[in-house]
CSV table of C-alpha atoms in Angstrom, one decimal:
chain,number,residue,atom,x,y,z
A,1,MET,CA,98.1,47.8,88.6
A,2,THR,CA,100.1,49.3,91.5
A,3,ARG,CA,100.8,52.7,92.2
A,4,PRO,CA,104.7,53.6,92.1
A,5,ASP,CA,106.7,53.5,95.0
A,6,HIS,CA,108.3,57.4,95.6
A,7,ARG,CA,110.1,56.2,98.3
A,8,THR,CA,113.0,54.5,95.6
A,9,GLY,CA,114.6,57.0,94.0
A,10,SER,CA,117.4,56.9,90.7
A,11,LEU,CA,120.6,56.8,93.0
A,12,ARG,CA,124.1,56.9,91.6
A,13,ALA,CA,127.3,57.3,94.2
A,14,THR,CA,130.0,59.4,92.8
A,15,ARG,CA,133.2,61.2,94.7
A,16,ARG,CA,133.6,64.5,95.8
A,17,ILE,CA,136.7,66.8,94.2
A,18,ARG,CA,137.2,66.8,98.6
A,19,PRO,CA,139.0,63.1,99.5
A,20,GLY,CA,137.4,60.6,101.6
A,21,ARG,CA,134.6,62.4,100.9
A,22,ARG,CA,131.2,60.5,99.2
A,23,GLU,CA,127.9,61.9,97.4
A,24,LEU,CA,124.8,59.7,96.8
A,25,LEU,CA,123.6,61.8,93.7
A,26,LEU,CA,119.6,60.8,93.4
A,27,GLY,CA,118.0,61.6,90.9
A,28,SER,CA,114.7,63.6,89.5
A,29,GLY,CA,112.1,60.7,90.0
A,30,LEU,CA,109.6,61.7,92.8
A,31,LEU,CA,109.8,59.7,96.2
A,32,ALA,CA,107.3,57.2,97.1
A,33,ALA,CA,103.6,57.5,98.7
A,34,GLY,CA,103.3,54.1,100.2
A,35,ALA,CA,100.2,52.1,99.8
A,36,LEU,CA,99.3,49.9,96.7
A,37,SER,CA,96.1,50.7,94.3
A,38,ALA,CA,94.7,48.7,92.0
A,39,CYS,CA,92.8,50.1,89.0
A,40,ALA,CA,90.0,49.3,87.6
A,41,SER,CA,90.9,49.5,84.2
A,42,GLU,CA,93.6,47.3,84.6
A,43,VAL,CA,92.8,44.8,86.9
A,44,GLU,CA,89.4,42.9,87.8
A,45,PRO,CA,88.2,43.8,91.1
A,46,PRO,CA,88.3,41.0,93.7
A,47,ALA,CA,85.5,38.7,94.8
A,48,ALA,CA,84.1,39.7,97.8
A,49,PRO,CA,84.4,37.4,100.7
A,50,VAL,CA,81.5,34.3,99.9
A,51,THR,CA,78.7,34.0,102.8
A,52,GLY,CA,77.7,30.8,104.7
A,53,PRO,CA,74.0,29.9,105.1
A,54,GLU,CA,71.5,31.5,106.5
A,55,LEU,CA,69.3,30.5,109.8
A,56,GLU,CA,66.0,30.1,110.7
A,57,ALA,CA,66.2,33.2,113.2
A,58,PRO,CA,68.9,35.4,113.2
A,59,THR,CA,71.2,35.7,116.5
A,60,PRO,CA,71.6,39.4,117.9
A,61,VAL,CA,73.7,41.1,114.8
A,62,GLN,CA,73.9,44.4,114.1
A,63,THR,CA,71.2,44.8,111.6
A,64,GLU,CA,73.3,46.0,108.0
A,65,GLU,CA,70.7,49.3,108.4
A,66,GLN,CA,72.7,50.3,111.5
A,67,LEU,CA,76.0,49.4,109.7
A,68,SER,CA,75.1,51.3,106.3
A,69,THR,CA,74.1,54.7,108.0
A,70,ALA,CA,77.3,54.2,109.9
A,71,ILE,CA,79.3,54.1,106.6
A,72,SER,CA,77.7,56.3,105.0
A,73,GLU,CA,78.5,59.0,107.6
A,74,ILE,CA,82.0,58.1,107.7
A,75,HIS,CA,82.3,58.5,104.4
A,76,GLU,CA,80.8,62.1,104.9
A,77,ALA,CA,83.3,62.8,107.8
A,78,VAL,CA,86.2,61.4,106.2
A,79,ALA,CA,85.5,63.6,102.8
A,80,ALA,CA,85.1,66.4,104.7
A,81,ALA,CA,88.2,66.5,105.9
A,82,ASP,CA,89.7,65.7,102.6
A,83,GLU,CA,88.2,68.5,101.5
A,84,LYS,CA,89.4,71.0,104.5
A,85,ARG,CA,92.9,69.4,105.0
A,86,SER,CA,91.5,69.4,108.8
A,87,ALA,CA,90.7,66.6,111.2
A,88,LYS,CA,87.8,68.3,112.6
A,89,PRO,CA,84.6,67.2,110.3
A,90,LEU,CA,86.6,63.3,111.7
A,91,ASP,CA,84.7,63.3,114.9
A,92,PRO,CA,83.0,61.2,115.9
A,93,ARG,CA,82.9,59.1,113.4
A,94,VAL,CA,87.0,58.5,113.0
A,95,VAL,CA,89.4,57.8,115.8
A,96,GLY,CA,92.7,56.5,116.7
A,97,SER,CA,95.1,55.7,114.6
A,98,ALA,CA,92.8,57.0,111.2
A,99,GLN,CA,92.1,60.0,113.1
A,100,GLU,CA,95.7,60.1,113.6
A,101,PHE,CA,96.8,59.2,110.5
A,102,ARG,CA,95.0,61.9,108.8
A,103,SER,CA,96.1,64.5,110.9
A,104,LYS,CA,99.4,63.8,109.4
A,105,LEU,CA,98.5,63.8,106.2
A,106,TYR,CA,97.7,67.4,106.1
A,107,LYS,CA,100.5,68.8,107.8
A,108,LEU,CA,101.8,67.1,104.4
A,109,ILE,CA,100.2,68.0,102.6
A,110,LYS,CA,100.5,71.7,103.5
A,111,LYS,CA,104.1,71.6,102.7
A,112,SER,CA,103.4,69.4,99.3
A,113,LYS,CA,100.4,68.9,97.7
A,114,GLY,CA,102.7,66.0,96.4
A,115,PHE,CA,101.3,63.8,99.6
A,116,ALA,CA,97.6,64.4,98.6
A,117,LYS,CA,97.3,61.2,96.2
A,118,ASP,CA,97.8,59.5,100.0
A,119,LEU,CA,93.6,60.5,100.1
A,120,GLU,CA,92.5,57.0,99.5
A,121,ARG,CA,89.2,56.5,101.7
A,122,PRO,CA,86.2,54.0,101.6
A,123,GLY,CA,83.0,55.0,100.2
A,124,ALA,CA,79.0,55.6,100.7
A,125,SER,CA,78.4,51.9,100.3
A,126,MET,CA,78.3,48.5,102.3
A,127,VAL,CA,79.6,45.3,100.0
A,128,MET,CA,78.8,43.1,102.5
A,129,PRO,CA,78.9,42.8,106.8
A,130,LEU,CA,81.2,40.7,109.3
A,131,THR,CA,78.9,41.1,112.3
A,132,SER,CA,79.4,40.0,115.9
A,133,VAL,CA,77.3,38.0,117.5
A,134,ASP,CA,77.3,39.6,121.0
A,135,ALA,CA,75.0,41.3,122.3
A,136,GLU,CA,77.1,42.8,124.8
A,137,PHE,CA,79.7,46.2,124.0
A,138,PRO,CA,81.1,47.2,122.9
A,139,ARG,CA,80.8,45.6,120.1
A,140,THR,CA,82.7,45.2,116.4
A,141,ALA,CA,82.6,44.8,113.2
A,142,ILE,CA,84.2,44.0,109.9
A,143,ALA,CA,82.6,45.9,106.6
A,144,LEU,CA,83.6,45.6,102.9
A,145,VAL,CA,83.0,48.9,102.2
A,146,GLU,CA,83.1,50.7,97.8
A,147,ASP,CA,85.9,52.2,97.1
A,148,ALA,CA,85.0,56.2,97.1
A,149,GLY,CA,87.7,56.4,93.9
A,150,ASP,CA,87.4,54.8,90.4
A,151,SER,CA,89.5,51.8,91.3
A,152,GLY,CA,87.1,49.4,92.1
A,153,VAL,CA,88.8,47.7,95.1
A,154,PRO,CA,86.8,47.7,98.3
A,155,PHE,CA,88.4,48.5,101.6
A,156,PHE,CA,87.6,46.6,104.8
A,157,MET,CA,86.6,48.9,107.7
A,158,ALA,CA,87.1,48.4,110.8
A,159,LEU,CA,84.3,49.1,113.5
A,160,ARG,CA,83.2,49.7,117.0
A,161,GLN,CA,80.4,50.8,119.1
A,162,GLU,CA,80.9,51.5,122.5
A,163,SER,CA,77.3,51.4,123.5
A,164,ALA,CA,73.9,51.6,122.7
A,165,LYS,CA,73.8,55.3,122.8
A,166,ASP,CA,77.4,55.5,120.7
A,167,PRO,CA,77.8,55.3,116.7
A,168,TYR,CA,79.9,53.3,114.9
A,169,THR,CA,83.4,54.5,114.7
A,170,THR,CA,86.2,53.3,112.4
A,171,TRP,CA,90.2,53.6,113.6
A,172,GLY,CA,91.6,52.1,110.7
A,173,TRP,CA,90.7,51.2,106.4
A,174,ALA,CA,92.5,48.2,104.5
A,175,GLN,CA,92.0,47.9,101.0
A,176,GLN,CA,91.5,44.6,100.1
A,177,ALA,CA,94.1,42.6,97.7
A,178,VAL,CA,94.1,41.6,94.3
A,179,GLY,CA,94.7,37.8,93.6
A,180,VAL,CA,94.2,37.1,96.9
A,181,GLU,CA,91.8,34.2,98.2
A,182,MET,CA,89.8,35.5,100.5
A,183,PRO,CA,88.2,33.6,103.2
A,184,ASP,CA,84.3,32.9,103.5
A,185,VAL,CA,82.5,34.6,106.4
A,186,ALA,CA,79.7,34.0,108.4
A,187,ASN,CA,75.6,35.6,107.0
A,188,ALA,CA,74.8,38.8,107.8
A,189,LEU,CA,71.3,37.3,109.6
A,190,VAL,CA,73.8,34.8,111.5
A,191,GLY,CA,76.7,36.8,112.8
A,192,SER,CA,80.3,36.4,113.6
A,193,GLN,CA,81.5,35.0,117.3
A,194,GLN,CA,84.4,38.5,118.4
A,195,VAL,CA,88.0,36.6,118.5
A,196,GLY,CA,90.3,38.4,121.1
A,197,PRO,CA,94.2,39.0,120.1
A,198,ASP,CA,95.0,36.2,122.4
A,199,ALA,CA,92.8,33.5,121.0
A,200,ASP,CA,94.3,30.3,120.8
A,201,ASP,CA,92.3,28.1,118.4
A,202,LEU,CA,93.9,29.6,115.3
A,203,LEU,CA,97.1,28.1,113.3
A,204,MET,CA,98.6,30.9,115.4
A,205,THR,CA,97.3,33.8,117.9
A,206,PRO,CA,96.4,36.7,116.4
A,207,MET,CA,98.8,39.3,117.6
A,208,ALA,CA,101.2,36.8,117.2
A,209,ALA,CA,100.4,36.7,113.6
A,210,LEU,CA,100.4,40.4,113.2
A,211,LYS,CA,103.6,40.3,114.6
A,212,LEU,CA,105.3,37.8,112.3
A,213,TYR,CA,104.2,39.5,109.6
A,214,ALA,CA,105.8,42.8,111.0
A,215,LYS,CA,108.7,40.7,111.3
A,216,VAL,CA,108.6,39.7,107.8
A,217,LEU,CA,108.2,43.0,106.6
A,218,SER,CA,111.1,44.5,108.8
A,219,ASP,CA,113.4,41.3,107.9
A,220,GLY,CA,112.1,39.3,105.3
A,221,ASP,CA,111.4,35.8,104.7
A,222,GLU,CA,114.2,34.4,106.3
A,223,ALA,CA,111.9,36.0,109.6
A,224,ASP,CA,109.2,33.2,108.9
A,225,PRO,CA,111.5,29.8,109.5
A,226,ASP,CA,108.1,27.5,109.4
A,227,ASP,CA,106.5,29.6,106.4
A,228,LYS,CA,103.4,30.0,108.1
A,229,LEU,CA,102.8,33.4,106.3
A,230,ALA,CA,101.3,34.0,102.5
A,231,ASP,CA,102.7,35.9,100.1
A,232,ASP,CA,100.5,39.3,99.3
A,233,PRO,CA,101.1,42.1,97.1
A,234,PHE,CA,102.0,44.9,100.1
A,235,LYS,CA,104.8,42.4,101.0
A,236,VAL,CA,106.4,41.5,97.9
A,237,GLN,CA,106.2,45.1,96.8
A,238,THR,CA,107.6,46.5,100.3
A,239,HIS,CA,110.5,43.8,100.3
A,240,LYS,CA,110.7,45.0,96.1
A,241,ASN,CA,111.2,48.6,97.2
A,242,ILE,CA,113.3,48.0,99.9
A,243,ALA,CA,115.8,46.1,97.9
A,244,GLN,CA,115.6,48.6,95.1
A,245,GLU,CA,116.9,51.1,97.5
A,246,ARG,CA,119.4,49.3,98.8
A,247,LYS,CA,121.3,48.3,95.4
A,248,GLU,CA,120.7,52.2,93.8
A,249,LEU,CA,122.6,52.7,97.2
A,250,ASN,CA,125.3,50.7,97.0
A,251,THR,CA,125.4,51.8,93.1
A,252,GLY,CA,129.4,52.6,92.3
A,253,VAL,CA,130.4,51.9,95.7
A,254,ASP,CA,131.0,48.6,97.9
A,255,TYR,CA,128.2,47.5,99.6
A,256,ASP,CA,126.6,49.7,102.8
A,257,GLU,CA,130.0,52.1,102.2
A,258,ALA,CA,128.3,55.5,101.6
A,259,ALA,CA,124.5,54.8,103.0
A,260,THR,CA,122.7,52.6,104.7
A,261,ILE,CA,118.8,51.4,104.7
A,262,LYS,CA,116.5,49.7,106.8
A,263,GLU,CA,112.6,49.3,107.5
A,264,VAL,CA,110.9,48.4,110.9
A,265,TRP,CA,107.8,47.4,111.3
A,266,THR,CA,105.6,47.6,115.0
A,267,VAL,CA,101.9,46.2,115.5
A,268,ARG,CA,100.1,49.1,117.3
A,269,GLU,CA,98.2,46.4,119.7
A,270,GLU,CA,95.6,48.8,120.9
A,271,ASP,CA,94.7,48.8,117.5
A,272,PHE,CA,92.2,44.9,117.4
A,273,VAL,CA,89.0,43.4,115.6
A,274,GLY,CA,88.3,40.1,115.3
A,275,LEU,CA,85.8,37.9,113.8
A,276,ARG,CA,85.2,34.1,113.3
A,277,THR,CA,85.5,33.1,109.4
A,278,ASP,CA,82.6,30.6,108.8
A,279,GLU,CA,85.5,27.4,109.0
A,280,GLY,CA,86.2,28.7,112.0
A,281,GLY,CA,89.7,30.1,111.2
A,282,ALA,CA,89.8,34.1,111.8
A,283,LEU,CA,89.7,37.6,110.1
A,284,VAL,CA,91.3,40.4,112.0
A,285,MET,CA,92.0,44.0,110.9
A,286,SER,CA,95.6,45.7,113.0
A,287,THR,CA,98.1,49.1,112.8
A,288,ILE,CA,101.3,48.4,111.9
A,289,THR,CA,103.6,52.0,111.7
A,290,SER,CA,107.0,51.5,110.5
A,291,LYS,CA,110.0,53.6,110.0
A,292,ARG,CA,112.4,53.4,106.9
A,293,THR,CA,115.5,54.9,108.0
A,294,VAL,CA,118.4,56.1,105.4
A,295,ARG,CA,121.7,56.2,107.4
A,296,ILE,CA,124.7,58.2,105.9
A,297,LYS,CA,127.9,56.9,106.4
A,298,GLU,CA,130.5,59.4,108.2
A,299,ARG,CA,132.0,61.6,105.7
A,300,GLY,CA,129.4,61.3,103.1
A,301,THR,CA,126.3,63.2,101.3
A,302,MET,CA,123.4,61.9,99.8
A,303,ARG,CA,121.4,64.7,97.9
A,304,TYR,CA,118.6,65.1,95.4
A,305,GLU,CA,118.9,66.7,92.3
A,306,GLU,CA,115.5,68.1,92.3
A,307,GLU,CA,112.6,69.0,94.8
A,308,ASN,CA,110.4,66.8,95.3
A,309,PRO,CA,107.3,66.4,98.3
A,310,TYR,CA,109.9,64.4,100.6
A,311,THR,CA,112.2,66.8,100.5
A,312,LYS,CA,109.8,69.1,100.6
A,313,ALA,CA,108.6,68.0,103.5
A,314,ALA,CA,112.1,67.6,105.2
A,315,GLY,CA,112.7,71.1,104.2
A,316,THR,CA,116.4,70.1,102.4
A,317,ARG,CA,117.8,68.4,99.6
A,318,GLU,CA,120.7,67.5,100.9
A,319,PHE,CA,121.3,64.9,103.8
A,320,ASN,CA,125.2,64.3,105.8
A,321,GLU,CA,123.4,62.0,108.8
A,322,ASN,CA,119.9,60.5,108.6
A,323,PHE,CA,116.6,60.8,106.1
A,324,ILE,CA,114.1,59.1,107.9
A,325,ARG,CA,110.2,58.6,106.7
A,326,THR,CA,107.7,57.0,108.8
A,327,PHE,CA,104.5,55.6,107.8
A,328,GLY,CA,101.2,53.4,108.7
A,329,THR,CA,99.4,51.0,107.6
A,330,HIS,CA,96.3,49.3,108.4
A,331,VAL,CA,96.0,45.7,107.7
A,332,ALA,CA,93.7,42.6,107.8
A,333,VAL,CA,94.2,39.6,107.6
A,334,HIS,CA,93.7,35.9,107.5
A,335,ILE,CA,94.2,33.1,109.6
A,336,PRO,CA,93.1,29.6,109.9
A,337,PRO,CA,92.2,26.9,112.4
A,338,LYS,CA,94.3,25.2,114.4
A,339,GLY,CA,95.2,22.2,112.8
A,340,ALA,CA,94.2,23.5,108.7
A,341,LYS,CA,96.6,22.9,106.1
A,342,GLY,CA,96.8,26.9,104.7
A,343,LYS,CA,98.7,29.8,105.7
A,344,ILE,CA,98.3,32.7,107.5
A,345,GLN,CA,96.9,35.0,104.3
A,346,PRO,CA,96.8,39.0,104.7
A,347,VAL,CA,94.1,40.4,102.8
A,348,GLY,CA,94.3,43.7,102.3
A,349,ALA,CA,96.5,46.8,103.5
A,350,THR,CA,96.3,50.7,103.0
A,351,GLN,CA,99.3,52.6,103.7
A,352,THR,CA,99.5,56.3,104.8
A,353,VAL,CA,103.0,58.6,104.6
A,354,LEU,CA,102.9,59.9,108.3
A,355,GLY,CA,106.7,61.6,108.3
A,356,VAL,CA,109.5,62.7,107.0
A,357,THR,CA,112.5,64.4,109.1
A,358,GLY,CA,116.7,64.2,108.0
A,359,GLU,CA,119.3,65.9,108.3
């Protein structure tokens, strides 16, 4: 199943007694935590990607033992940090945006325990690795890791090792999409070629594909006139959520008369890992941040009838100018090779709420 999106609420427009003043009165439903998750009791966990054949002699790839140790230690670090609601235990295994997102989420949880549902994390066991053949450092890998919870849906985890003396670290993980076809990946003993953000032997360069995904999340399918991007559960649910909020904001009033809503998505280019898939395409991971803004028109007010996690974080139930929610999402995307008939296919996403402001 998909988790209810509490970013939306039941809105209905009413008029204040004061002439010319418009009030949007929101229902008692909670606001959203944005990520998608699957429930093992209701959906069958997706199949892991298929691996290619083994070679007679293995190439210089990371061993499964190395990666298994790293994943176990990452799990322990995140579990300890989540228990203490402190980012300190994340060092040195969890870095970059993953550490940043956790730190901001812990601050929100202190304001409202309702945000604790966003503390999803990978488990301690690896389902399968996608490793680099490169002997030089830094080395990268993407591992499919079991869920620490009960959904049965694994996570793609980005891994990086700066030097032979450094431990593997992760800057993010994206839960595998349910109902989406996965690419075949190279056998762990064979390894995969690293793919850069500007690789031009694919249907689209990885960075261009990620920016297209962000653009479509922001502006809808019309931002992809050539239809290069396939649907995925995260995109579909995101568009449904924003459409529902817009509909409720306009209930009983002329379109956009009382308030407008817009979410803008941006790729964080420094977060990137890409590895070749078995058919010559690439599996890439990155981070996309978003800012969802409800802008209240002049002489208008938006008010929640009851307290909820987001109003607690904002410090108010009444907004006269704007209501802003920010999110960070780690994504995994498969890009076919150049000349292939397939589409760019997002295959995983995990979203975290980062901040709430309003006035």
